[in-house]
PDB file of C-alpha atoms in Angstrom:
ATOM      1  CA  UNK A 129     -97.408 -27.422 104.056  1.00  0.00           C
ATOM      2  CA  UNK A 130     -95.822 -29.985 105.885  1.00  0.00           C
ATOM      3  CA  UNK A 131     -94.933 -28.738 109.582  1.00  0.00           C
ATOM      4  CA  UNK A 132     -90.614 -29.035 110.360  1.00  0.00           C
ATOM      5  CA  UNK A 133     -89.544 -30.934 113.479  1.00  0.00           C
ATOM      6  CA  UNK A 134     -86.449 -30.344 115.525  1.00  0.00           C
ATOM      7  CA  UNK A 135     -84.271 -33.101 116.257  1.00  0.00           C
ATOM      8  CA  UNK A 136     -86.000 -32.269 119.702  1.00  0.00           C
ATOM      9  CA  UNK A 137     -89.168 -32.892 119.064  1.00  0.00           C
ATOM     10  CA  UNK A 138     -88.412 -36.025 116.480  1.00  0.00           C
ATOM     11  CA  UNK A 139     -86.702 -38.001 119.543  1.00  0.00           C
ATOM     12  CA  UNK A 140     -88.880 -37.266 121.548  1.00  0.00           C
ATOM     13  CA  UNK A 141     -91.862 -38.639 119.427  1.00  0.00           C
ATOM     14  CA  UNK A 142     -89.881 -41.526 118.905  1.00  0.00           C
ATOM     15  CA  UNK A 143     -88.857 -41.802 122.422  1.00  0.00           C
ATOM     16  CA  UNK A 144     -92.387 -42.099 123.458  1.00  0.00           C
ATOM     17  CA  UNK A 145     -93.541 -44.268 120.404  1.00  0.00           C
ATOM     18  CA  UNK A 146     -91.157 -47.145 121.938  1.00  0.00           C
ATOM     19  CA  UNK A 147     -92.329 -46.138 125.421  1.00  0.00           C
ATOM     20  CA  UNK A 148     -95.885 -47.106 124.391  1.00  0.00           C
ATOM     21  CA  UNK A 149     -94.595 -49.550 122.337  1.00  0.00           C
ATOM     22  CA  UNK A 150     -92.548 -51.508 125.102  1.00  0.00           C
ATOM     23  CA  UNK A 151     -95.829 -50.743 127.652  1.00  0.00           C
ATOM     24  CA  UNK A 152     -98.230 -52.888 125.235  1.00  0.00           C
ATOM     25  CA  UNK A 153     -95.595 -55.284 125.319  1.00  0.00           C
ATOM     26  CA  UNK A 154     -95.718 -55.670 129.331  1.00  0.00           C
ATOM     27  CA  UNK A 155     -99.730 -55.196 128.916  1.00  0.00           C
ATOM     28  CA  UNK A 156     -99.977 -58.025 127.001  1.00  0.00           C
ATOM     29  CA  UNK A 157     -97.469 -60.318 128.880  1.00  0.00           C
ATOM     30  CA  UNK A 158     -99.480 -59.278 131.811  1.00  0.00           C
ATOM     31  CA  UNK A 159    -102.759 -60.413 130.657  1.00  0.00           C
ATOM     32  CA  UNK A 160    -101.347 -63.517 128.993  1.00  0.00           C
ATOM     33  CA  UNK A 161    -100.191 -64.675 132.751  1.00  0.00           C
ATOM     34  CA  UNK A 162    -103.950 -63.747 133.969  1.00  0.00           C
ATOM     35  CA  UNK A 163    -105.589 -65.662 130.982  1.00  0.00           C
ATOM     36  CA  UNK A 164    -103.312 -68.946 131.517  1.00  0.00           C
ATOM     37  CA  UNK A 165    -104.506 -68.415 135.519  1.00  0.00           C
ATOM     38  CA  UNK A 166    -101.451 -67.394 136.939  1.00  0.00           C
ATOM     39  CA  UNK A 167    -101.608 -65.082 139.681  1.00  0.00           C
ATOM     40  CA  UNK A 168     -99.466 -61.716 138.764  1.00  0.00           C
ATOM     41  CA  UNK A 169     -98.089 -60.318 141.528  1.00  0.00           C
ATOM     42  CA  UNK A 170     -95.006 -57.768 142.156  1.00  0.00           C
ATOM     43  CA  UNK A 171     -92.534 -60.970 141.139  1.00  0.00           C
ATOM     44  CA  UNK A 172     -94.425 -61.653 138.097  1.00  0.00           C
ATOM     45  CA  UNK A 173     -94.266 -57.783 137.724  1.00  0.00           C
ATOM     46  CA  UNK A 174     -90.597 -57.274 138.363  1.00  0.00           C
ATOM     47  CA  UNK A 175     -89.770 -60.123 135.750  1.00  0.00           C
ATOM     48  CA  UNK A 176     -91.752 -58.835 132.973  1.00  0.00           C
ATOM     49  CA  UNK A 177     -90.923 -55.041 133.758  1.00  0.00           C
ATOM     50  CA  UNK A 178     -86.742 -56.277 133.159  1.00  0.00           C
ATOM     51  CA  UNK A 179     -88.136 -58.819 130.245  1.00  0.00           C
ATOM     52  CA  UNK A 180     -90.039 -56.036 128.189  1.00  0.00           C
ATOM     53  CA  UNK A 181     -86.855 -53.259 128.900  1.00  0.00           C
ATOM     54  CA  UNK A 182     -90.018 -50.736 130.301  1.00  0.00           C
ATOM     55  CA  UNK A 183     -87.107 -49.359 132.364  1.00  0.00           C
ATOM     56  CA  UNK A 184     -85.092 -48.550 130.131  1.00  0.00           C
ATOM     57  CA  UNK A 185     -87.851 -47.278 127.861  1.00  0.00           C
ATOM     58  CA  UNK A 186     -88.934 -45.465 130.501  1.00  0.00           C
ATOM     59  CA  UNK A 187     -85.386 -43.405 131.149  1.00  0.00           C
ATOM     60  CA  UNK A 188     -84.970 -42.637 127.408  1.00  0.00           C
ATOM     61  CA  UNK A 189     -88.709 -40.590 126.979  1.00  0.00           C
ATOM     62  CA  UNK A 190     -87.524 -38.987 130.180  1.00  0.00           C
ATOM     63  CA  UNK A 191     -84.007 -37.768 128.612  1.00  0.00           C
ATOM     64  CA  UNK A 192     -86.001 -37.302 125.494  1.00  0.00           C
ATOM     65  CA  UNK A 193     -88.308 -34.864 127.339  1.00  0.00           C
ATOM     66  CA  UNK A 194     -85.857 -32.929 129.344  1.00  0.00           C
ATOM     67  CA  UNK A 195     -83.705 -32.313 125.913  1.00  0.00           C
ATOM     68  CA  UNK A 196     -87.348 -31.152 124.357  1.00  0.00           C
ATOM     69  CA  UNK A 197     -88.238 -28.850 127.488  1.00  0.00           C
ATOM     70  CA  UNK A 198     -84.428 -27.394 127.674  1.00  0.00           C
ATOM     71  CA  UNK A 199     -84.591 -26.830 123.524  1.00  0.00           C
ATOM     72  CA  UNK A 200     -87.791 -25.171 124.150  1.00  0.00           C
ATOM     73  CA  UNK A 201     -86.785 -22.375 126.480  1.00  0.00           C
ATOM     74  CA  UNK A 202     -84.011 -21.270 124.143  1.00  0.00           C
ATOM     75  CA  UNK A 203     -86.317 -21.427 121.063  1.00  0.00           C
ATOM     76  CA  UNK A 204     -89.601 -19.462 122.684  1.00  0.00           C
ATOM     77  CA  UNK A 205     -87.009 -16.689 123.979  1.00  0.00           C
ATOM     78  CA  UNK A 206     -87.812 -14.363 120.953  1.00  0.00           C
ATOM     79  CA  UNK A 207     -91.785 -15.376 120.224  1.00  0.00           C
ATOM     80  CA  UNK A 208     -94.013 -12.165 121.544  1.00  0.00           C
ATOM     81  CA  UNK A 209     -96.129 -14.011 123.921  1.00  0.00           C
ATOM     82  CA  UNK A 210     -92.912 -15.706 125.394  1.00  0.00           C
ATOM     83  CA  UNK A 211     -91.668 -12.032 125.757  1.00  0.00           C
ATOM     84  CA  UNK A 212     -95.575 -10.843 127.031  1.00  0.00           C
ATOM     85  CA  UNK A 213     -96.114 -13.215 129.750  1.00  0.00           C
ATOM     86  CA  UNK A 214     -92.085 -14.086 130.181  1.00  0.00           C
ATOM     87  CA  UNK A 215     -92.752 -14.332 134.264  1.00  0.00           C
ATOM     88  CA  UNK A 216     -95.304 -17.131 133.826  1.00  0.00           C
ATOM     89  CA  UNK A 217     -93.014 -19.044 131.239  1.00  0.00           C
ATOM     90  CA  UNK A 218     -90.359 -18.817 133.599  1.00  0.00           C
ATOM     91  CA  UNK A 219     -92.466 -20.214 136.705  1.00  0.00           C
ATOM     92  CA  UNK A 220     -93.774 -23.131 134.273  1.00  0.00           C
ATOM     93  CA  UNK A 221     -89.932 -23.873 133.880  1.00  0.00           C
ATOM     94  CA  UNK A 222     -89.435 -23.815 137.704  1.00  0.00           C
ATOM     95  CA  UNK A 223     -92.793 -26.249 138.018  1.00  0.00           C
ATOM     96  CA  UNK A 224     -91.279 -28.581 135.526  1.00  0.00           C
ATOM     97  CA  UNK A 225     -89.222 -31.117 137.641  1.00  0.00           C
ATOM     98  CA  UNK A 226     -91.905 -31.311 140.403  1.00  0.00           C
ATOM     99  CA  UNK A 227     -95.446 -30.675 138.549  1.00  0.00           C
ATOM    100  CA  UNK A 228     -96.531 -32.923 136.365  1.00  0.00           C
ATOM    101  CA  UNK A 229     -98.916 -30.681 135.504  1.00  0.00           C
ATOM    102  CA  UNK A 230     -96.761 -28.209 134.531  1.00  0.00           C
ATOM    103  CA  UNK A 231     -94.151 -30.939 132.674  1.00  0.00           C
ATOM    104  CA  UNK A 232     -97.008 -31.961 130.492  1.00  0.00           C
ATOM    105  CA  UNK A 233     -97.957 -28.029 129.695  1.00  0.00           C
ATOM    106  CA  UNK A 234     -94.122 -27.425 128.625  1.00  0.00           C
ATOM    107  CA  UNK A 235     -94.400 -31.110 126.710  1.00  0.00           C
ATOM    108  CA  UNK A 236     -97.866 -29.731 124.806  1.00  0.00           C
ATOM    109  CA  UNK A 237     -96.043 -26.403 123.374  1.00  0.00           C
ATOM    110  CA  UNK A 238     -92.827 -28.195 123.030  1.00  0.00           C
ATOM    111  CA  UNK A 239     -94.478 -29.940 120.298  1.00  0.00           C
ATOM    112  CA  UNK A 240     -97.077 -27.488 118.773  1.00  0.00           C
ATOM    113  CA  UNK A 241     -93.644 -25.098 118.140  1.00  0.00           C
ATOM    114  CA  UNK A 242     -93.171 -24.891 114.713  1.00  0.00           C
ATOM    115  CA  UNK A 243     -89.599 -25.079 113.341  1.00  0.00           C
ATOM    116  CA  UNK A 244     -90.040 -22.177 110.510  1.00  0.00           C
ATOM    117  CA  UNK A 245     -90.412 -20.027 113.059  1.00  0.00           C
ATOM    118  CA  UNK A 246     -87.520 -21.109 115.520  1.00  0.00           C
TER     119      UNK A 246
END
């Protein structure tokens, strides 16, 4: 059986399927100035960076990923081991703006939650 997304969890998938998409973009720009001998410095950076959109990019996973972590505390509220170890959810929330750590560990579950369930 197929597994259900949220409309969470689908923009955020394709938010960071552009991301990575846009990145190879400025990864192979990049290496195209090195191959043709050009020096790449933070200019060359800078121009390619606005060129590509990675900015941009870069925003929307972000906005993707705070609407996936913010969906995700209202739809673990009910499981049992949300309920079981609620105190160390709720410090992983806290750890989420500053932790990276603890972003990515919020991420992982966001996307391993199964809609037939929530």
């Amino acid at each position: 059986m197929k597994k259900k997304h949220s409309r969470a969890q689908i923009d955020y998938l394709a938010s960071r399927e552009h991301f990575l998409q846009i990145s190879n973009q400025a990864d192979k720009r990049i290496e195209e100035l090195k191959e043709q001998g050009h020096e790449v410095g933070q200019e060359e950076m800078e121009e390619i960076v606005e060129r590509v959109g990675l900015h941009r990019a870069y925003n929307e996973l972000t906005q993707a990923e705070n609407v996936l972590i913010n969906w995700t505390q209202t739809a673990i509220k009910t499981e049992p081991e949300f309920i079981q170890k609620k105190d160390h959810f709720e410090a992983l929330y806290e750890k989420v703006k500053t932790d990276a750590e603890a972003r990515g560990a919020i991420l992982n579950l966001a996307m391993r939650l199964n809609l037939d369930k929530v």
